[in-house]
PDB file of C-alpha atoms in Angstrom:
ATOM      1  CA  MET A1164      16.863   4.122   8.475  1.00  0.00           C
ATOM      2  CA  TRP A1165      19.083   4.578   5.550  1.00  0.00           C
ATOM      3  CA  LEU A1166      19.108   6.651   2.737  1.00  0.00           C
ATOM      4  CA  LEU A1167      20.675   6.580  -0.532  1.00  0.00           C
ATOM      5  CA  VAL A1168      21.914  10.020  -2.915  1.00  0.00           C
ATOM      6  CA  ALA A1169      20.403   8.266  -6.728  1.00  0.00           C
ATOM      7  CA  ALA A1170      23.114   8.144  -9.418  1.00  0.00           C
ATOM      8  CA  CYS A1171      19.908   6.466 -11.269  1.00  0.00           C
ATOM      9  CA  ALA A1172      16.656   8.195 -10.784  1.00  0.00           C
ATOM     10  CA  ALA A1173      15.057   5.017 -12.452  1.00  0.00           C
ATOM     11  CA  CYS A1174      16.652   2.237 -10.445  1.00  0.00           C
ATOM     12  CA  ALA A1175      15.964   2.103  -6.496  1.00  0.00           C
ATOM     13  CA  PRO A1176      19.136   0.471  -4.834  1.00  0.00           C
ATOM     14  CA  ALA A1177      18.992  -2.731  -2.821  1.00  0.00           C
ATOM     15  CA  LEU A1178      17.767  -1.887   0.611  1.00  0.00           C
ATOM     16  CA  ARG A1179      20.909  -2.978   2.760  1.00  0.00           C
ATOM     17  CA  ASP A1180      23.345  -0.581  -0.030  1.00  0.00           C
ATOM     18  CA  VAL A1181      21.273   2.726   1.571  1.00  0.00           C
ATOM     19  CA  LYS A1182      23.001   5.538   3.807  1.00  0.00           C
ATOM     20  CA  ARG A1183      21.997   5.673   7.612  1.00  0.00           C
ATOM     21  CA  GLU A1184      22.219   8.784   7.943  1.00  0.00           C
ATOM     22  CA  LEU A1185      23.089  12.491   5.400  1.00  0.00           C
ATOM     23  CA  SER A1186      25.154  14.855   5.412  1.00  0.00           C
ATOM     24  CA  ALA A1187      25.731  18.900   4.165  1.00  0.00           C
ATOM     25  CA  ALA A1188      26.595  17.511   0.557  1.00  0.00           C
ATOM     26  CA  ASP A1189      22.836  15.054  -0.206  1.00  0.00           C
ATOM     27  CA  PRO A1190      20.610  17.412  -1.330  1.00  0.00           C
ATOM     28  CA  GLY A1191      18.784  16.457  -4.338  1.00  0.00           C
ATOM     29  CA  ARG A1192      16.843  13.375  -5.489  1.00  0.00           C
ATOM     30  CA  LEU A1193      17.389  11.176  -2.813  1.00  0.00           C
ATOM     31  CA  TRP A1194      16.666   7.055  -2.266  1.00  0.00           C
ATOM     32  CA  LEU A1195      15.553   6.364   1.394  1.00  0.00           C
ATOM     33  CA  ALA A1196      13.912   3.317   3.193  1.00  0.00           C
ATOM     34  CA  SER A1197      10.340   3.231   5.040  1.00  0.00           C
ATOM     35  CA  ALA A1198      10.029   2.576   8.694  1.00  0.00           C
ATOM     36  CA  GLU A1199       8.894  -0.676   8.098  1.00  0.00           C
ATOM     37  CA  SER A1200       5.958  -1.123   5.354  1.00  0.00           C
ATOM     38  CA  LEU A1201       2.123  -2.294   6.132  1.00  0.00           C
ATOM     39  CA  VAL A1202       1.019  -5.092   3.688  1.00  0.00           C
ATOM     40  CA  ARG A1203      -2.668  -6.877   2.970  1.00  0.00           C
ATOM     41  CA  THR A1204      -3.203 -10.100   5.180  1.00  0.00           C
ATOM     42  CA  PRO A1205      -3.379 -12.995   2.468  1.00  0.00           C
ATOM     43  CA  ASP A1206      -7.282 -12.672   2.856  1.00  0.00           C
ATOM     44  CA  GLY A1207      -6.606  -9.150   1.765  1.00  0.00           C
ATOM     45  CA  PHE A1208      -8.746  -7.390   4.018  1.00  0.00           C
ATOM     46  CA  ARG A1209      -6.244  -6.644   7.037  1.00  0.00           C
ATOM     47  CA  PHE A1210      -2.933  -4.289   7.465  1.00  0.00           C
ATOM     48  CA  VAL A1211      -0.114  -6.493   8.912  1.00  0.00           C
ATOM     49  CA  ALA A1212       3.879  -4.812  10.101  1.00  0.00           C
ATOM     50  CA  GLY A1213       5.826  -6.362   7.128  1.00  0.00           C
ATOM     51  CA  ASP A1214      10.128  -4.845   6.030  1.00  0.00           C
ATOM     52  CA  PRO A1215      11.195  -1.619   5.523  1.00  0.00           C
ATOM     53  CA  VAL A1216      10.380  -0.942   1.117  1.00  0.00           C
ATOM     54  CA  VAL A1217      12.784   1.942  -0.478  1.00  0.00           C
ATOM     55  CA  VAL A1218      11.106   5.242  -1.846  1.00  0.00           C
ATOM     56  CA  SER A1219      12.992   8.135  -3.131  1.00  0.00           C
ATOM     57  CA  GLY A1220      12.724  11.574  -2.164  1.00  0.00           C
ATOM     58  CA  GLU A1221      14.075  15.882  -4.010  1.00  0.00           C
ATOM     59  CA  LEU A1222      15.733  17.137  -1.455  1.00  0.00           C
ATOM     60  CA  GLU A1223      15.930  21.151  -1.714  1.00  0.00           C
ATOM     61  CA  LEU A1224      17.154  23.558   0.670  1.00  0.00           C
ATOM     62  CA  PRO A1225      16.736  27.455   1.230  1.00  0.00           C
ATOM     63  CA  SER A1226      18.487  30.046   0.641  1.00  0.00           C
ATOM     64  CA  GLY A1227      20.639  32.010   4.272  1.00  0.00           C
ATOM     65  CA  ALA A1228      22.002  29.659   7.099  1.00  0.00           C
ATOM     66  CA  GLY A1229      20.679  26.305   9.145  1.00  0.00           C
ATOM     67  CA  PRO A1230      19.238  24.619  10.120  1.00  0.00           C
ATOM     68  CA  PHE A1231      16.437  24.888   8.560  1.00  0.00           C
ATOM     69  CA  PRO A1232      12.926  24.596   9.811  1.00  0.00           C
ATOM     70  CA  ALA A1233      11.035  21.935   6.705  1.00  0.00           C
ATOM     71  CA  VAL A1234       8.382  20.536   5.164  1.00  0.00           C
ATOM     72  CA  ILE A1235       7.662  16.745   3.897  1.00  0.00           C
ATOM     73  CA  LEU A1236       5.115  17.208   0.629  1.00  0.00           C
ATOM     74  CA  ALA A1237       3.488  13.632  -0.048  1.00  0.00           C
ATOM     75  CA  HIS A1238       1.572  13.214  -3.318  1.00  0.00           C
ATOM     76  CA  GLY A1239      -1.818  12.347  -4.664  1.00  0.00           C
ATOM     77  CA  CYS A1240      -2.767   9.136  -7.021  1.00  0.00           C
ATOM     78  CA  ASN A1241      -1.310  10.605 -10.034  1.00  0.00           C
ATOM     79  CA  GLY A1242       2.537  10.659  -8.119  1.00  0.00           C
ATOM     80  CA  ALA A1243       4.082  14.029  -7.345  1.00  0.00           C
ATOM     81  CA  GLY A1244       3.444  17.465  -9.609  1.00  0.00           C
ATOM     82  CA  ASN A1245       1.912  20.547  -9.487  1.00  0.00           C
ATOM     83  CA  ALA A1246       0.243  21.046  -6.296  1.00  0.00           C
ATOM     84  CA  GLU A1247       4.046  19.471  -4.800  1.00  0.00           C
ATOM     85  CA  ALA A1248       5.931  21.684  -7.021  1.00  0.00           C
ATOM     86  CA  GLY A1249       4.439  24.603  -6.352  1.00  0.00           C
ATOM     87  CA  TRP A1250       4.209  24.202  -2.635  1.00  0.00           C
ATOM     88  CA  ALA A1251       7.316  23.198  -2.212  1.00  0.00           C
ATOM     89  CA  THR A1252       9.082  26.407  -4.390  1.00  0.00           C
ATOM     90  CA  VAL A1253       6.855  28.673  -1.998  1.00  0.00           C
ATOM     91  CA  LEU A1254       7.932  26.767   1.176  1.00  0.00           C
ATOM     92  CA  ARG A1255      11.436  27.641   0.635  1.00  0.00           C
ATOM     93  CA  GLU A1256      11.043  31.293  -0.499  1.00  0.00           C
ATOM     94  CA  TRP A1257       9.460  31.426   3.244  1.00  0.00           C
ATOM     95  CA  GLY A1258      12.629  29.234   4.168  1.00  0.00           C
ATOM     96  CA  TYR A1259      11.321  26.097   4.640  1.00  0.00           C
ATOM     97  CA  ALA A1260      13.724  23.080   3.117  1.00  0.00           C
ATOM     98  CA  THR A1261      11.807  20.750   1.642  1.00  0.00           C
ATOM     99  CA  LEU A1262      11.200  16.900   0.907  1.00  0.00           C
ATOM    100  CA  VAL A1263       8.898  16.000  -1.950  1.00  0.00           C
ATOM    101  CA  LEU A1264       8.677  12.270  -0.807  1.00  0.00           C
ATOM    102  CA  ASP A1265       7.902   9.596  -3.629  1.00  0.00           C
ATOM    103  CA  SER A1266       5.950   7.109  -3.277  1.00  0.00           C
ATOM    104  CA  PHE A1267       6.071   5.159  -5.886  1.00  0.00           C
ATOM    105  CA  ARG A1268       9.350   5.447  -8.067  1.00  0.00           C
ATOM    106  CA  GLY A1269      10.532   2.333  -5.962  1.00  0.00           C
ATOM    107  CA  ARG A1270       7.443   0.807  -6.339  1.00  0.00           C
ATOM    108  CA  GLY A1271       7.606   0.227  -9.759  1.00  0.00           C
ATOM    109  CA  LEU A1272       4.565   2.492  -9.876  1.00  0.00           C
ATOM    110  CA  THR A1273       3.090   5.395 -12.030  1.00  0.00           C
ATOM    111  CA  GLU A1274       0.432   5.760 -10.557  1.00  0.00           C
ATOM    112  CA  VAL A1275      -3.166   4.210  -8.708  1.00  0.00           C
ATOM    113  CA  CYS A1276      -5.849   6.898  -9.090  1.00  0.00           C
ATOM    114  CA  THR A1277      -7.244   3.447 -11.269  1.00  0.00           C
ATOM    115  CA  ASN A1278      -6.907   1.459  -9.016  1.00  0.00           C
ATOM    116  CA  SER A1279      -6.624   2.197  -6.040  1.00  0.00           C
ATOM    117  CA  ARG A1280      -6.155  -1.188  -4.161  1.00  0.00           C
ATOM    118  CA  THR A1281      -3.090  -0.737  -5.075  1.00  0.00           C
ATOM    119  CA  LEU A1282      -1.518   0.837  -2.576  1.00  0.00           C
ATOM    120  CA  THR A1283      -3.436   2.801  -0.224  1.00  0.00           C
ATOM    121  CA  GLY A1284      -2.439   6.293   1.702  1.00  0.00           C
ATOM    122  CA  THR A1285      -2.762   4.461   5.210  1.00  0.00           C
ATOM    123  CA  GLN A1286       0.045   1.543   3.193  1.00  0.00           C
ATOM    124  CA  ARG A1287       2.191   5.042   2.396  1.00  0.00           C
ATOM    125  CA  ILE A1288       2.162   6.211   6.897  1.00  0.00           C
ATOM    126  CA  PRO A1289       5.614   4.290   7.041  1.00  0.00           C
ATOM    127  CA  ASP A1290       7.203   5.764   4.663  1.00  0.00           C
ATOM    128  CA  ALA A1291       6.263   9.151   5.332  1.00  0.00           C
ATOM    129  CA  TYR A1292       8.159   8.808   9.149  1.00  0.00           C
ATOM    130  CA  GLY A1293      10.774   6.633   7.395  1.00  0.00           C
ATOM    131  CA  ALA A1294      11.435  10.498   5.455  1.00  0.00           C
ATOM    132  CA  LEU A1295      11.274  11.792   9.028  1.00  0.00           C
ATOM    133  CA  ARG A1296      13.476   9.664  10.259  1.00  0.00           C
ATOM    134  CA  ILE A1297      16.566   9.958   7.722  1.00  0.00           C
ATOM    135  CA  LEU A1298      15.780  14.037   6.451  1.00  0.00           C
ATOM    136  CA  VAL A1299      16.266  14.879  11.186  1.00  0.00           C
ATOM    137  CA  THR A1300      19.534  13.526  10.917  1.00  0.00           C
ATOM    138  CA  HIS A1301      21.317  16.165   7.657  1.00  0.00           C
ATOM    139  CA  PRO A1302      23.092  18.961   9.271  1.00  0.00           C
ATOM    140  CA  GLY A1303      20.965  21.727   8.149  1.00  0.00           C
ATOM    141  CA  ILE A1304      17.146  20.138   9.164  1.00  0.00           C
ATOM    142  CA  ASP A1305      16.160  21.704  12.898  1.00  0.00           C
ATOM    143  CA  PRO A1306      14.781  18.418  13.860  1.00  0.00           C
ATOM    144  CA  ARG A1307      12.503  19.537  16.350  1.00  0.00           C
ATOM    145  CA  ARG A1308      10.636  21.932  13.605  1.00  0.00           C
ATOM    146  CA  VAL A1309       9.095  19.421  10.758  1.00  0.00           C
ATOM    147  CA  ALA A1310       5.686  19.013   8.965  1.00  0.00           C
ATOM    148  CA  LEU A1311       3.609  16.929   7.170  1.00  0.00           C
ATOM    149  CA  MET A1312       1.819  18.256   3.797  1.00  0.00           C
ATOM    150  CA  GLY A1313      -0.174  15.535   1.553  1.00  0.00           C
ATOM    151  CA  PHE A1314      -2.216  15.898  -1.311  1.00  0.00           C
ATOM    152  CA  SER A1315      -5.441  13.983  -2.018  1.00  0.00           C
ATOM    153  CA  HIS A1316      -3.613  10.426  -1.333  1.00  0.00           C
ATOM    154  CA  GLY A1317      -1.192  12.036  -0.099  1.00  0.00           C
ATOM    155  CA  GLY A1318      -3.740  13.566   2.506  1.00  0.00           C
ATOM    156  CA  VAL A1319      -4.755  10.413   3.468  1.00  0.00           C
ATOM    157  CA  LEU A1320      -1.444   9.697   4.618  1.00  0.00           C
ATOM    158  CA  THR A1321      -1.331  12.694   6.139  1.00  0.00           C
ATOM    159  CA  LEU A1322      -4.394  12.051   8.061  1.00  0.00           C
ATOM    160  CA  GLY A1323      -3.616   8.730   9.669  1.00  0.00           C
ATOM    161  CA  ALA A1324       0.133   9.856  10.200  1.00  0.00           C
ATOM    162  CA  SER A1325      -1.302  12.603  12.291  1.00  0.00           C
ATOM    163  CA  THR A1326      -2.702   9.974  14.914  1.00  0.00           C
ATOM    164  CA  VAL A1327      -0.963   9.152  17.963  1.00  0.00           C
ATOM    165  CA  TRP A1328      -0.880   5.573  16.381  1.00  0.00           C
ATOM    166  CA  ALA A1329       1.173   6.406  13.530  1.00  0.00           C
ATOM    167  CA  ARG A1330       3.407   8.047  16.502  1.00  0.00           C
ATOM    168  CA  GLU A1331       3.918   5.889  18.945  1.00  0.00           C
ATOM    169  CA  THR A1332       4.035   2.371  16.662  1.00  0.00           C
ATOM    170  CA  TYR A1333       6.754   4.680  13.858  1.00  0.00           C
ATOM    171  CA  ALA A1334       8.527   7.514  15.881  1.00  0.00           C
ATOM    172  CA  PRO A1335       8.232   6.186  19.915  1.00  0.00           C
ATOM    173  CA  ALA A1336       9.601   7.946  22.583  1.00  0.00           C
ATOM    174  CA  GLY A1337      13.418   8.999  21.898  1.00  0.00           C
ATOM    175  CA  ARG A1338      12.621   9.717  18.167  1.00  0.00           C
ATOM    176  CA  HIS A1339      11.759  12.778  16.482  1.00  0.00           C
ATOM    177  CA  ALA A1340       8.263  13.387  15.390  1.00  0.00           C
ATOM    178  CA  PHE A1341       6.178  15.673  13.196  1.00  0.00           C
ATOM    179  CA  ARG A1342       4.833  18.900  14.937  1.00  0.00           C
ATOM    180  CA  ALA A1343       2.268  19.566  12.636  1.00  0.00           C
ATOM    181  CA  PHE A1344       0.295  18.030   9.816  1.00  0.00           C
ATOM    182  CA  LEU A1345      -1.140  20.126   6.632  1.00  0.00           C
ATOM    183  CA  PRO A1346      -3.607  17.608   4.533  1.00  0.00           C
ATOM    184  CA  PHE A1347      -4.851  19.438   1.700  1.00  0.00           C
ATOM    185  CA  TYR A1348      -8.476  17.225  -0.248  1.00  0.00           C
ATOM    186  CA  PRO A1349      -8.445  14.427   2.024  1.00  0.00           C
ATOM    187  CA  SER A1350     -10.094  11.903   1.896  1.00  0.00           C
ATOM    188  CA  CYS A1351     -12.511  11.602   5.337  1.00  0.00           C
ATOM    189  CA  ASN A1352     -15.110   8.676   4.869  1.00  0.00           C
ATOM    190  CA  THR A1353     -13.572   5.832   6.700  1.00  0.00           C
ATOM    191  CA  ALA A1354     -13.947   5.847  10.171  1.00  0.00           C
ATOM    192  CA  TYR A1355     -11.758   4.019  12.727  1.00  0.00           C
ATOM    193  CA  PRO A1356     -10.834   4.522  16.456  1.00  0.00           C
ATOM    194  CA  GLU A1357      -7.432   5.509  16.336  1.00  0.00           C
ATOM    195  CA  ARG A1358      -8.098   8.565  14.269  1.00  0.00           C
ATOM    196  CA  GLU A1359      -9.865  10.134  17.184  1.00  0.00           C
ATOM    197  CA  ARG A1360      -5.953  11.091  18.846  1.00  0.00           C
ATOM    198  CA  VAL A1361      -3.773  13.197  17.066  1.00  0.00           C
ATOM    199  CA  SER A1362      -0.461  13.944  18.228  1.00  0.00           C
ATOM    200  CA  ALA A1363       0.310  17.415  16.679  1.00  0.00           C
ATOM    201  CA  PRO A1364      -1.850  20.058  15.593  1.00  0.00           C
ATOM    202  CA  LEU A1365      -4.049  19.375  12.480  1.00  0.00           C
ATOM    203  CA  ARG A1366      -4.918  21.495   9.250  1.00  0.00           C
ATOM    204  CA  ILE A1367      -7.266  20.462   7.077  1.00  0.00           C
ATOM    205  CA  HIS A1368      -7.558  22.406   3.393  1.00  0.00           C
ATOM    206  CA  THR A1369     -10.488  21.045   1.252  1.00  0.00           C
ATOM    207  CA  GLY A1370     -12.934  22.457  -1.557  1.00  0.00           C
ATOM    208  CA  GLU A1371     -16.361  23.458  -1.532  1.00  0.00           C
ATOM    209  CA  LEU A1372     -17.127  21.811  -5.169  1.00  0.00           C
ATOM    210  CA  ASP A1373     -14.768  19.114  -4.504  1.00  0.00           C
ATOM    211  CA  ASP A1374     -16.841  15.558  -5.892  1.00  0.00           C
ATOM    212  CA  TRP A1375     -13.405  13.327  -5.474  1.00  0.00           C
ATOM    213  CA  THR A1376     -13.092  13.715  -1.103  1.00  0.00           C
ATOM    214  CA  PRO A1377     -15.595  15.998  -0.484  1.00  0.00           C
ATOM    215  CA  ALA A1378     -15.466  18.306   2.167  1.00  0.00           C
ATOM    216  CA  GLY A1379     -18.660  17.196   3.953  1.00  0.00           C
ATOM    217  CA  PRO A1380     -16.723  13.942   5.884  1.00  0.00           C
ATOM    218  CA  CYS A1381     -14.056  16.281   6.861  1.00  0.00           C
ATOM    219  CA  VAL A1382     -16.269  19.251   7.930  1.00  0.00           C
ATOM    220  CA  ARG A1383     -18.092  16.170  10.307  1.00  0.00           C
ATOM    221  CA  LEU A1384     -14.668  14.916  11.642  1.00  0.00           C
ATOM    222  CA  VAL A1385     -13.296  18.685  12.877  1.00  0.00           C
ATOM    223  CA  GLU A1386     -16.790  18.520  14.304  1.00  0.00           C
ATOM    224  CA  ALA A1387     -16.288  15.586  16.725  1.00  0.00           C
ATOM    225  CA  LEU A1388     -12.262  16.271  16.811  1.00  0.00           C
ATOM    226  CA  ARG A1389     -12.532  19.369  18.289  1.00  0.00           C
ATOM    227  CA  ALA A1390     -15.221  18.757  20.979  1.00  0.00           C
ATOM    228  CA  SER A1391     -13.246  16.406  22.103  1.00  0.00           C
ATOM    229  CA  GLY A1392     -10.507  18.778  22.471  1.00  0.00           C
ATOM    230  CA  GLN A1393      -8.332  17.688  19.719  1.00  0.00           C
ATOM    231  CA  ASP A1394      -6.035  20.608  18.353  1.00  0.00           C
ATOM    232  CA  VAL A1395      -7.790  20.599  14.743  1.00  0.00           C
ATOM    233  CA  THR A1396      -9.582  23.233  12.066  1.00  0.00           C
ATOM    234  CA  ILE A1397     -10.349  23.023   8.669  1.00  0.00           C
ATOM    235  CA  THR A1398     -10.877  25.424   6.007  1.00  0.00           C
ATOM    236  CA  VAL A1399     -12.998  25.097   3.529  1.00  0.00           C
ATOM    237  CA  TYR A1400     -11.778  27.372   0.425  1.00  0.00           C
ATOM    238  CA  PRO A1401     -15.448  28.670  -1.699  1.00  0.00           C
ATOM    239  CA  GLY A1402     -16.109  27.401  -6.148  1.00  0.00           C
ATOM    240  CA  ALA A1403     -12.358  25.490  -5.406  1.00  0.00           C
ATOM    241  CA  HIS A1404     -12.857  21.544  -7.037  1.00  0.00           C
ATOM    242  CA  HIS A1405     -10.025  19.177  -6.079  1.00  0.00           C
ATOM    243  CA  SER A1406      -6.956  19.281  -6.985  1.00  0.00           C
ATOM    244  CA  PHE A1407      -7.218  23.544  -6.286  1.00  0.00           C
ATOM    245  CA  ASP A1408      -3.562  24.269  -5.998  1.00  0.00           C
ATOM    246  CA  SER A1409      -2.718  22.728  -9.206  1.00  0.00           C
ATOM    247  CA  ILE A1410      -1.492  25.940 -10.910  1.00  0.00           C
ATOM    248  CA  GLY A1411      -2.495  25.770 -14.119  1.00  0.00           C
ATOM    249  CA  ARG A1412      -4.635  22.840 -14.096  1.00  0.00           C
ATOM    250  CA  SER A1413      -7.776  24.025 -16.278  1.00  0.00           C
ATOM    251  CA  LEU A1414     -11.207  22.132 -15.222  1.00  0.00           C
ATOM    252  CA  ARG A1415     -11.222  19.023 -16.854  1.00  0.00           C
ATOM    253  CA  ARG A1416     -12.894  15.175 -16.016  1.00  0.00           C
ATOM    254  CA  LEU A1417     -10.971  12.481 -15.225  1.00  0.00           C
ATOM    255  CA  PRO A1418     -13.521   9.583 -16.127  1.00  0.00           C
ATOM    256  CA  ASN A1419     -11.459   6.454 -15.393  1.00  0.00           C
ATOM    257  CA  VAL A1420     -10.260   7.007 -12.053  1.00  0.00           C
ATOM    258  CA  ASP A1421     -11.307   5.097  -8.647  1.00  0.00           C
ATOM    259  CA  ASN A1422     -13.934   7.379  -7.539  1.00  0.00           C
ATOM    260  CA  GLY A1423     -15.178   6.612  -2.870  1.00  0.00           C
ATOM    261  CA  ALA A1424     -16.838   9.938  -2.788  1.00  0.00           C
ATOM    262  CA  GLY A1425     -20.398   8.175  -1.725  1.00  0.00           C
ATOM    263  CA  CYS A1426     -18.238   5.144   0.087  1.00  0.00           C
ATOM    264  CA  THR A1427     -19.069   5.399   4.251  1.00  0.00           C
ATOM    265  CA  PHE A1428     -17.003   3.514   6.217  1.00  0.00           C
ATOM    266  CA  THR A1429     -16.748   2.436   9.870  1.00  0.00           C
ATOM    267  CA  ILE A1430     -13.809  -0.616  10.533  1.00  0.00           C
ATOM    268  CA  GLY A1431     -12.335  -2.015  14.106  1.00  0.00           C
ATOM    269  CA  SER A1432      -8.902  -0.381  13.728  1.00  0.00           C
ATOM    270  CA  ILE A1433      -6.523   1.686  11.242  1.00  0.00           C
ATOM    271  CA  LEU A1434      -5.096  -1.978   9.726  1.00  0.00           C
ATOM    272  CA  GLY A1435      -8.602  -3.722   8.899  1.00  0.00           C
ATOM    273  CA  PRO A1436     -10.812  -5.637   8.579  1.00  0.00           C
ATOM    274  CA  PHE A1437     -11.357  -3.358   5.661  1.00  0.00           C
ATOM    275  CA  PRO A1438     -14.646  -3.857   3.595  1.00  0.00           C
ATOM    276  CA  ARG A1439     -15.070  -6.775   1.113  1.00  0.00           C
ATOM    277  CA  LEU A1440     -14.940  -6.031  -2.539  1.00  0.00           C
ATOM    278  CA  SER A1441     -18.595  -6.234  -2.296  1.00  0.00           C
ATOM    279  CA  GLU A1442     -19.259  -4.186  -0.160  1.00  0.00           C
ATOM    280  CA  THR A1443     -17.445  -1.409  -1.767  1.00  0.00           C
ATOM    281  CA  VAL A1444     -18.590  -2.112  -5.828  1.00  0.00           C
ATOM    282  CA  ARG A1445     -21.683  -0.479  -4.576  1.00  0.00           C
ATOM    283  CA  CYS A1446     -20.491   2.836  -3.746  1.00  0.00           C
ATOM    284  CA  VAL A1447     -17.306   3.500  -5.925  1.00  0.00           C
ATOM    285  CA  ARG A1448     -17.902   4.735  -9.427  1.00  0.00           C
ATOM    286  CA  LYS A1449     -15.417   5.992 -11.942  1.00  0.00           C
ATOM    287  CA  GLY A1450     -14.585   9.641 -12.839  1.00  0.00           C
ATOM    288  CA  ALA A1451     -13.901  13.213 -10.707  1.00  0.00           C
ATOM    289  CA  THR A1452     -13.170  16.574 -11.825  1.00  0.00           C
ATOM    290  CA  ILE A1453     -10.008  19.109 -10.920  1.00  0.00           C
ATOM    291  CA  ALA A1454      -9.112  21.953 -11.002  1.00  0.00           C
ATOM    292  CA  TRP A1455      -6.832  25.258 -11.116  1.00  0.00           C
ATOM    293  CA  ASN A1456      -8.594  27.616  -8.703  1.00  0.00           C
ATOM    294  CA  PRO A1457      -6.295  30.569  -8.714  1.00  0.00           C
ATOM    295  CA  ASP A1458      -8.539  32.437  -5.418  1.00  0.00           C
ATOM    296  CA  ALA A1459      -8.474  29.272  -3.480  1.00  0.00           C
ATOM    297  CA  THR A1460      -4.683  28.919  -4.305  1.00  0.00           C
ATOM    298  CA  GLU A1461      -3.248  32.406  -2.613  1.00  0.00           C
ATOM    299  CA  GLN A1462      -5.785  31.873   0.178  1.00  0.00           C
ATOM    300  CA  ALA A1463      -4.430  28.851   1.252  1.00  0.00           C
ATOM    301  CA  ARG A1464      -1.050  30.194   0.446  1.00  0.00           C
ATOM    302  CA  GLY A1465      -1.280  32.522   2.578  1.00  0.00           C
ATOM    303  CA  ASN A1466      -3.505  30.450   5.296  1.00  0.00           C
ATOM    304  CA  VAL A1467      -0.447  28.097   5.421  1.00  0.00           C
ATOM    305  CA  ARG A1468       2.562  30.151   5.671  1.00  0.00           C
ATOM    306  CA  ALA A1469       0.851  31.584   9.167  1.00  0.00           C
ATOM    307  CA  GLN A1470      -0.542  28.665  10.362  1.00  0.00           C
ATOM    308  CA  LEU A1471       3.357  27.020   9.695  1.00  0.00           C
ATOM    309  CA  ALA A1472       5.362  30.490  11.386  1.00  0.00           C
ATOM    310  CA  GLU A1473       2.498  29.409  14.288  1.00  0.00           C
ATOM    311  CA  LEU A1474       2.963  25.783  14.589  1.00  0.00           C
ATOM    312  CA  LEU A1475       6.990  25.263  13.642  1.00  0.00           C
ATOM    313  CA  ARG A1476       7.940  28.450  15.835  1.00  0.00           C
TER     314      ARG A1476
END
């Protein structure tokens, strides 16, 4: 796992040119390599392991003396925005280092909301574990206290990253693993065997009125996981839409985004085989609602602060 401090944020370096570990002078815009990658098979219906890819991140430390606990934040389908920036600021105020992970820039992407097959949340799991590998080499980071927090598309990443499968694949014995997972308004509509076992506490946050990644499937997932003894909880915020924590974002309709809220699939593995296009077109629609909810944002911040204090102590 390697990393480079970028001189040009828009110009991804070659994989061979990135550094292998961080120094105290490295906060800021960083280029990093994923822990392998997940690429589609020629038929498009499965994922297989591929070479690492170059992605980027913004590392910032809180004031004071470290080493600090840390939170890696994974953006949604439109790239890093208000939610990630707002959370990163308050997390540092609480004493956590933050690494806002950008899975798009190094891949030449700007968004995947309008074509969800371009890059899935599952395909970003190696990005998060690659970020973890390099982050823990920084002398100002406590490698035993790192959480992953993801939003929407990044919430799907966080759900997948929370599985025992992901830890065993990307953080086997001898490597540092995530201590907690906090997905915000993820899609929970696709069932696969790997999600039945989590590697660390999982704390889901979602909105009651979310019409893009509805709360119901996540509530049912949590009920099933808790029944099997998994350390999982969910908080559903009353009156809250998708992206309820994106400060200043007024209620609006996004007419062109892919919306799989009406889809429910069960697949044999997190790696596929996936539903064929003829199956998904019957349930995927266009359009979703987003809105900032100040009350839900305030409640979520209080909940997350308490959860991190407990889980990263």
